[in-house]
Tab-separated table of C-alpha atoms and ligand atoms in Angstrom:
chain	number	residue	atom	x	y	z
A	1	MET	CA	0.018	27.599	-9.053
A	2	THR	CA	2.149	24.495	-9.431
A	3	LYS	CA	3.524	24.011	-12.875
A	4	LEU	CA	2.948	20.945	-14.988
A	5	TYR	CA	5.388	20.394	-17.831
A	6	ASP	CA	4.886	18.208	-20.894
A	7	LEU	CA	7.791	18.689	-23.279
A	8	HIS	CA	7.140	16.083	-25.983
A	9	CYS	CA	4.029	15.690	-28.151
A	10	HIS	CA	2.822	15.584	-31.755
A	11	SER	CA	0.206	17.354	-33.887
A	12	THR	CA	-1.097	16.921	-37.437
A	13	ALA	CA	2.038	18.746	-38.605
A	14	SER	CA	3.640	15.291	-38.275
A	15	ASP	CA	1.993	12.071	-37.110
A	16	GLY	CA	-0.336	13.305	-34.373
A	17	SER	CA	-4.092	13.195	-34.830
A	18	LEU	CA	-4.967	16.607	-33.303
A	19	SER	CA	-4.390	19.980	-34.964
A	20	PRO	CA	-1.975	22.238	-33.058
A	21	THR	CA	-4.992	24.242	-31.800
A	22	ASP	CA	-6.827	21.165	-30.499
A	23	LEU	CA	-3.656	19.723	-29.019
A	24	VAL	CA	-2.957	22.883	-26.995
A	25	SER	CA	-6.603	23.009	-25.815
A	26	ARG	CA	-6.426	19.415	-24.668
A	27	ALA	CA	-3.142	20.076	-22.855
A	28	ALA	CA	-4.744	23.019	-21.022
A	29	GLU	CA	-7.736	20.844	-20.071
A	30	LYS	CA	-5.358	18.256	-18.628
A	31	GLY	CA	-3.701	20.899	-16.455
A	32	VAL	CA	-0.473	21.313	-18.448
A	33	THR	CA	0.993	24.782	-17.862
A	34	THR	CA	4.083	24.480	-20.099
A	35	LEU	CA	3.832	22.494	-23.314
A	36	ALA	CA	6.474	21.849	-25.967
A	37	LEU	CA	5.160	20.850	-29.390
A	38	THR	CA	7.810	18.532	-30.869
A	39	ASP	CA	6.653	17.290	-34.259
A	40	HIS	CA	8.880	14.913	-36.208
A	41	ASP	CA	11.313	16.898	-38.362
A	42	THR	CA	9.108	19.968	-38.713
A	43	THR	CA	8.308	23.268	-37.045
A	44	ALA	CA	5.202	23.820	-39.186
A	45	GLY	CA	2.718	23.535	-36.315
A	46	LEU	CA	4.360	26.027	-33.984
A	47	VAL	CA	2.743	29.287	-35.111
A	48	GLU	CA	-0.758	27.863	-34.773
A	49	ALA	CA	0.130	26.274	-31.416
A	50	GLN	CA	1.482	29.605	-30.147
A	51	ASN	CA	-1.728	31.423	-31.084
A	52	SER	CA	-3.777	28.845	-29.250
A	53	ALA	CA	-1.456	28.953	-26.223
A	54	ASN	CA	-1.751	32.760	-26.097
A	55	ASN	CA	-5.536	32.494	-26.008
A	56	LEU	CA	-5.477	29.949	-23.194
A	57	GLY	CA	-2.685	31.415	-21.060
A	58	LEU	CA	-0.497	28.350	-21.479
A	59	THR	CA	3.249	28.624	-22.059
A	60	LEU	CA	4.307	27.086	-25.358
A	61	ILE	CA	7.920	26.053	-25.865
A	62	ASN	CA	8.950	25.864	-29.503
A	63	GLY	CA	10.191	22.345	-30.146
A	64	ILE	CA	11.002	19.674	-32.705
A	65	GLU	CA	11.870	15.955	-32.657
A	66	ILE	CA	14.656	15.354	-35.159
A	67	SER	CA	15.236	11.917	-36.703
A	68	ALA	CA	18.977	11.407	-36.394
A	69	GLN	CA	21.509	8.750	-37.303
A	70	TRP	CA	23.900	7.335	-34.707
A	71	GLU	CA	26.055	4.511	-36.030
A	72	LYS	CA	23.546	2.052	-37.541
A	73	LEU	CA	20.710	3.260	-35.383
A	74	GLY	CA	17.952	5.812	-35.979
A	75	ILE	CA	17.481	7.876	-32.830
A	76	HIS	CA	15.363	10.882	-31.903
A	77	ILE	CA	16.670	14.202	-30.633
A	78	VAL	CA	14.182	16.636	-29.156
A	79	GLY	CA	15.090	20.299	-29.594
A	80	LEU	CA	13.498	22.576	-26.984
A	81	ASN	CA	13.209	26.349	-26.914
A	82	ILE	CA	14.470	26.657	-30.487
A	83	ALA	CA	14.154	29.639	-32.789
A	84	PRO	CA	12.016	27.845	-35.409
A	85	GLU	CA	13.005	30.026	-38.352
A	86	HIS	CA	16.748	29.703	-37.822
A	87	GLU	CA	18.515	28.931	-41.091
A	88	ALA	CA	20.608	26.016	-39.730
A	89	LEU	CA	17.504	24.287	-38.435
A	90	GLN	CA	15.459	24.916	-41.550
A	91	LYS	CA	18.283	23.493	-43.668
A	92	ILE	CA	18.124	20.173	-41.790
A	93	ILE	CA	14.331	20.216	-41.963
A	94	ALA	CA	14.528	20.646	-45.749
A	95	GLU	CA	16.932	17.681	-45.998
A	96	LEU	CA	14.676	15.531	-43.839
A	97	HIS	CA	11.690	16.515	-45.956
A	98	ILE	CA	13.471	15.180	-49.039
A	99	MET	CA	14.495	11.972	-47.222
A	100	ARG	CA	10.969	11.393	-45.997
A	101	THR	CA	9.452	12.069	-49.425
A	102	GLU	CA	11.853	9.617	-51.091
A	103	ARG	CA	11.204	7.028	-48.400
A	104	ALA	CA	7.440	7.466	-48.811
A	105	GLU	CA	7.777	6.795	-52.562
A	106	LYS	CA	9.670	3.575	-51.849
A	107	ILE	CA	7.212	2.437	-49.177
A	108	SER	CA	4.402	3.024	-51.650
A	109	GLN	CA	6.217	0.973	-54.321
A	110	LYS	CA	6.680	-1.895	-51.878
A	111	LEU	CA	2.998	-1.813	-50.971
A	112	ALA	CA	2.086	-1.765	-54.674
A	113	LYS	CA	4.052	-4.995	-55.131
A	114	LYS	CA	1.740	-6.507	-52.543
A	115	GLY	CA	-1.275	-5.322	-54.516
A	116	ILE	CA	-1.959	-2.253	-52.364
A	117	LEU	CA	-2.212	0.636	-54.808
A	118	ASN	CA	-2.199	4.432	-54.556
A	119	ALA	CA	-0.748	4.595	-51.064
A	120	LEU	CA	1.465	7.579	-51.853
A	121	GLU	CA	-1.375	9.640	-53.332
A	122	SER	CA	-3.535	8.930	-50.300
A	123	VAL	CA	-0.967	9.796	-47.659
A	124	GLN	CA	0.086	12.917	-49.558
A	125	LYS	CA	-3.496	14.152	-49.472
A	126	VAL	CA	-3.679	13.742	-45.701
A	127	ALA	CA	-0.215	15.089	-44.970
A	128	SER	CA	-0.543	17.948	-47.536
A	129	ASN	CA	2.903	19.557	-47.446
A	130	GLU	CA	3.856	18.243	-44.035
A	131	MET	CA	6.126	15.377	-43.066
A	132	ILE	CA	4.985	11.936	-44.198
A	133	THR	CA	5.572	9.327	-41.507
A	134	ARG	CA	4.904	5.620	-41.266
A	135	VAL	CA	1.861	6.464	-39.168
A	136	HIS	CA	0.293	8.038	-42.273
A	137	PHE	CA	0.767	4.750	-44.118
A	138	ALA	CA	-0.577	2.831	-41.113
A	139	ASN	CA	-3.726	4.984	-41.105
A	140	PHE	CA	-4.106	4.402	-44.854
A	141	LEU	CA	-3.800	0.610	-44.419
A	142	VAL	CA	-6.467	0.703	-41.702
A	143	SER	CA	-8.785	2.912	-43.785
A	144	GLN	CA	-8.510	0.485	-46.720
A	145	ALA	CA	-9.199	-2.466	-44.390
A	146	HIS	CA	-5.885	-4.177	-45.157
A	147	VAL	CA	-5.341	-4.319	-41.399
A	148	ALA	CA	-7.583	-3.767	-38.399
A	149	THR	CA	-5.301	-1.605	-36.280
A	150	ILE	CA	-2.303	0.704	-36.502
A	151	SER	CA	-0.191	-1.749	-34.563
A	152	GLU	CA	-1.117	-4.534	-36.995
A	153	ALA	CA	-0.013	-2.233	-39.831
A	154	PHE	CA	3.426	-1.977	-38.212
A	155	ASP	CA	3.572	-5.703	-37.423
A	156	ARG	CA	2.663	-6.813	-40.929
A	157	TYR	CA	3.912	-4.065	-43.243
A	158	LEU	CA	5.783	-1.074	-41.835
A	159	GLY	CA	7.872	-2.263	-38.899
A	160	ASP	CA	11.593	-2.960	-39.064
A	161	GLY	CA	12.264	-5.694	-41.636
A	162	LYS	CA	8.620	-6.088	-42.663
A	163	VAL	CA	7.463	-6.183	-46.321
A	164	ALA	CA	7.063	-2.429	-46.785
A	165	TYR	CA	9.946	-1.378	-44.547
A	166	VAL	CA	12.418	1.031	-46.096
A	167	SER	CA	15.579	1.795	-44.177
A	168	THR	CA	16.740	5.392	-44.160
A	169	ILE	CA	19.967	7.075	-43.169
A	170	TRP	CA	18.881	10.144	-41.237
A	171	THR	CA	20.856	13.323	-40.500
A	172	PRO	CA	23.982	12.558	-38.448
A	173	LEU	CA	23.528	12.962	-34.681
A	174	GLU	CA	26.203	15.633	-34.493
A	175	ASN	CA	24.604	17.815	-37.184
A	176	SER	CA	21.192	17.502	-35.545
A	177	VAL	CA	22.490	18.531	-32.121
A	178	LYS	CA	24.496	21.407	-33.573
A	179	ALA	CA	21.539	22.762	-35.552
A	180	ILE	CA	19.406	22.759	-32.408
A	181	ARG	CA	22.135	24.523	-30.431
A	182	VAL	CA	22.805	27.115	-33.131
A	183	ALA	CA	19.060	27.817	-33.215
A	184	GLY	CA	19.263	28.678	-29.507
A	185	GLY	CA	17.723	25.413	-28.325
A	186	VAL	CA	18.523	22.662	-25.884
A	187	ALA	CA	19.162	19.213	-27.413
A	188	VAL	CA	17.519	16.372	-25.483
A	189	LEU	CA	17.887	12.657	-26.175
A	190	ALA	CA	14.332	11.337	-26.589
A	191	HIS	CA	13.090	8.129	-24.900
A	192	PRO	CA	16.597	6.644	-24.362
A	193	LEU	CA	15.315	3.187	-23.433
A	194	ARG	CA	13.414	2.711	-26.675
A	195	TYR	CA	16.617	1.972	-28.611
A	196	LYS	CA	17.142	-1.253	-26.650
A	197	LEU	CA	20.853	-0.636	-26.124
A	198	THR	CA	23.114	-2.581	-23.822
A	199	ALA	CA	24.469	-0.539	-20.893
A	200	THR	CA	27.821	-0.253	-22.685
A	201	ARG	CA	26.274	1.106	-25.868
A	202	MET	CA	23.953	3.412	-23.930
A	203	LYS	CA	26.953	4.957	-22.209
A	204	LYS	CA	28.708	5.343	-25.547
A	205	LEU	CA	25.654	7.108	-26.968
A	206	LEU	CA	25.243	9.385	-23.938
A	207	GLY	CA	28.951	10.261	-23.972
A	208	GLU	CA	28.962	11.107	-27.684
A	209	PHE	CA	25.672	12.977	-27.405
A	210	LYS	CA	27.089	15.075	-24.594
A	211	ASN	CA	30.356	15.702	-26.487
A	212	THR	CA	28.537	17.043	-29.527
A	213	GLY	CA	26.591	19.534	-27.391
A	214	GLY	CA	23.634	17.540	-26.073
A	215	GLN	CA	22.425	18.976	-22.754
A	216	GLY	CA	19.487	16.858	-21.702
A	217	MET	CA	17.755	13.493	-21.820
A	218	GLU	CA	14.208	12.382	-21.189
A	219	VAL	CA	13.922	10.910	-17.720
A	220	VAL	CA	10.146	10.890	-17.289
A	221	THR	CA	8.052	9.593	-20.186
A	222	GLY	CA	4.369	8.847	-20.695
A	223	ARG	CA	4.761	5.109	-20.197
A	224	TYR	CA	5.509	5.342	-16.513
A	225	ASN	CA	7.692	2.628	-15.065
A	226	PRO	CA	9.455	3.394	-11.753
A	227	ASP	CA	12.393	1.059	-12.443
A	228	GLU	CA	13.036	2.613	-15.836
A	229	MET	CA	12.774	6.088	-14.380
A	230	ARG	CA	15.413	5.236	-11.783
A	231	VAL	CA	17.754	3.920	-14.472
A	232	LEU	CA	17.284	7.073	-16.529
A	233	ALA	CA	17.745	9.381	-13.531
A	234	ASN	CA	21.030	7.625	-12.764
A	235	TYR	CA	22.281	8.087	-16.326
A	236	ALA	CA	21.272	11.761	-16.240
A	237	THR	CA	23.267	12.453	-13.077
A	238	GLN	CA	26.216	10.308	-14.208
A	239	PHE	CA	26.501	12.152	-17.545
A	240	GLU	CA	25.505	15.529	-16.104
A	241	LEU	CA	22.556	15.831	-18.443
A	242	ALA	CA	19.442	17.769	-17.468
A	243	GLY	CA	16.248	15.766	-17.249
A	244	SER	CA	13.209	16.296	-19.461
A	245	VAL	CA	9.616	15.236	-18.992
A	246	GLY	CA	7.412	14.378	-21.972
A	247	SER	CA	4.418	12.186	-22.725
A	248	ASP	CA	5.076	11.675	-26.477
A	249	PHE	CA	1.320	12.074	-26.921
A	250	HIS	CA	0.087	11.385	-30.472
A	251	SER	CA	-3.657	10.780	-30.284
A	252	PRO	CA	-6.598	10.543	-27.863
A	253	ALA	CA	-7.214	7.083	-29.377
A	254	ASN	CA	-4.310	5.787	-27.297
A	255	GLN	CA	-5.958	5.668	-23.890
A	256	TRP	CA	-2.778	4.596	-22.113
A	257	LEU	CA	-0.975	7.785	-22.853
A	258	GLU	CA	-2.274	11.276	-22.044
A	259	LEU	CA	-0.936	14.820	-22.197
A	260	GLY	CA	0.455	15.855	-18.813
A	261	ARG	CA	0.013	12.435	-17.248
A	262	LEU	CA	3.584	12.295	-16.004
A	263	ALA	CA	5.458	11.495	-12.822
A	264	PRO	CA	7.466	14.321	-11.238
A	265	LEU	CA	11.123	14.557	-12.217
A	266	PRO	CA	13.290	12.813	-9.573
A	267	GLU	CA	14.794	15.438	-7.273
A	268	LYS	CA	18.415	14.625	-7.973
A	269	VAL	CA	17.964	15.444	-11.670
A	270	LYS	CA	18.382	19.024	-12.867
A	271	PRO	CA	15.232	20.110	-14.754
A	272	VAL	CA	15.829	20.915	-18.409
A	273	TRP	CA	13.656	24.058	-18.154
A	274	GLU	CA	16.298	25.620	-15.911
A	275	LEU	CA	18.438	25.845	-19.049
A	276	TRP	CA	16.223	28.480	-20.685
B	301	AMP	P1	8.743	7.314	-38.899
B	301	AMP	O1	9.411	8.440	-38.141
B	301	AMP	O2	8.106	7.768	-40.167
B	301	AMP	O3	9.625	6.122	-39.065
B	301	AMP	O4	7.525	6.853	-38.016
B	301	AMP	C1	7.752	6.490	-36.708
B	301	AMP	C2	6.515	6.780	-35.881
B	301	AMP	O5	5.640	5.677	-35.984
B	301	AMP	C3	6.841	6.887	-34.419
B	301	AMP	O6	7.121	8.219	-34.077
B	301	AMP	C4	5.597	6.406	-33.742
B	301	AMP	O7	4.702	7.494	-33.596
B	301	AMP	C5	4.993	5.457	-34.749
B	301	AMP	N1	5.181	4.025	-34.452
B	301	AMP	C6	6.305	3.299	-34.546
B	301	AMP	N2	6.090	2.012	-34.246
B	301	AMP	C7	4.774	1.897	-33.959
B	301	AMP	C8	3.911	0.824	-33.582
B	301	AMP	N3	4.364	-0.425	-33.445
B	301	AMP	N4	2.610	1.092	-33.376
B	301	AMP	C9	2.143	2.347	-33.518
B	301	AMP	N5	2.899	3.396	-33.871
B	301	AMP	C10	4.185	3.187	-34.091
B	302	MN	MN1	5.520	9.592	-33.921
B	303	MN	MN1	10.418	9.494	-30.916
B	304	MN	MN1	7.739	11.672	-30.346
């Protein structure tokens, strides 16, 4: 049987809308044979996802998507094939949990100044003990009819520089990569084109990422664009980084983006799964 990899997606343990069980079932339905669950800054969904994968005969790769700081920029590092309980990783997760909780309090205060009350209480109920993300606030703003859609919530309130935006300094890139490596994982730069870097800055980032122990970068993403894929494949070969493939699926509500709906990795790129 040919294998279909999807190495980037989210569950209710962070800002996805499906439970780990439902996410894995949907992946199996879509023909995915190897799935990595990569929730933002948490490994809390992995045990449930593994149970579901065992029942369905799908291979689950333990993953995470760490929010990291590089210079003035927040970037995302996907850790694949990690040992979730490793102390070094859990230490960073605990730090990120504190950062996210403090940020959520500040976002809530900013919304309160605009007359939108009790945001924190509401998102905490939904997120229970898991990571609170801006998507939780976006869902709250939609549910209270302050905005019609999630994207309007980002445009009016939560996006960069908007009224309820709170800037955060995440864990340094180097610490994030090292924690993933120490926990036995492969560190992969997520969606490199989403940071809107010039070619010069992109090369600086890829060089530093590689120097700190980064081994891979996403080359095929859910928003398929052949020109972008060529650019990414060239960077991967130039910097001798393995290529990863991931949809970044969050919710069935986004019809443009589906689990496993991914182009094949260009042949000149070394597949990241050969590293484990
Ligand atoms: P956070 O990590 O808490 O800053 O939240 C970032 C998450 O918000 C991302 O992982 C996306 O899932 C989501 N997101 C960011 N921008 C948008 C947008 N314009 N529309 C919908 N979702 C977004
Ligand atoms: Mn997200
Ligand atoms: Mn991301
Ligand atoms: Mn993601």
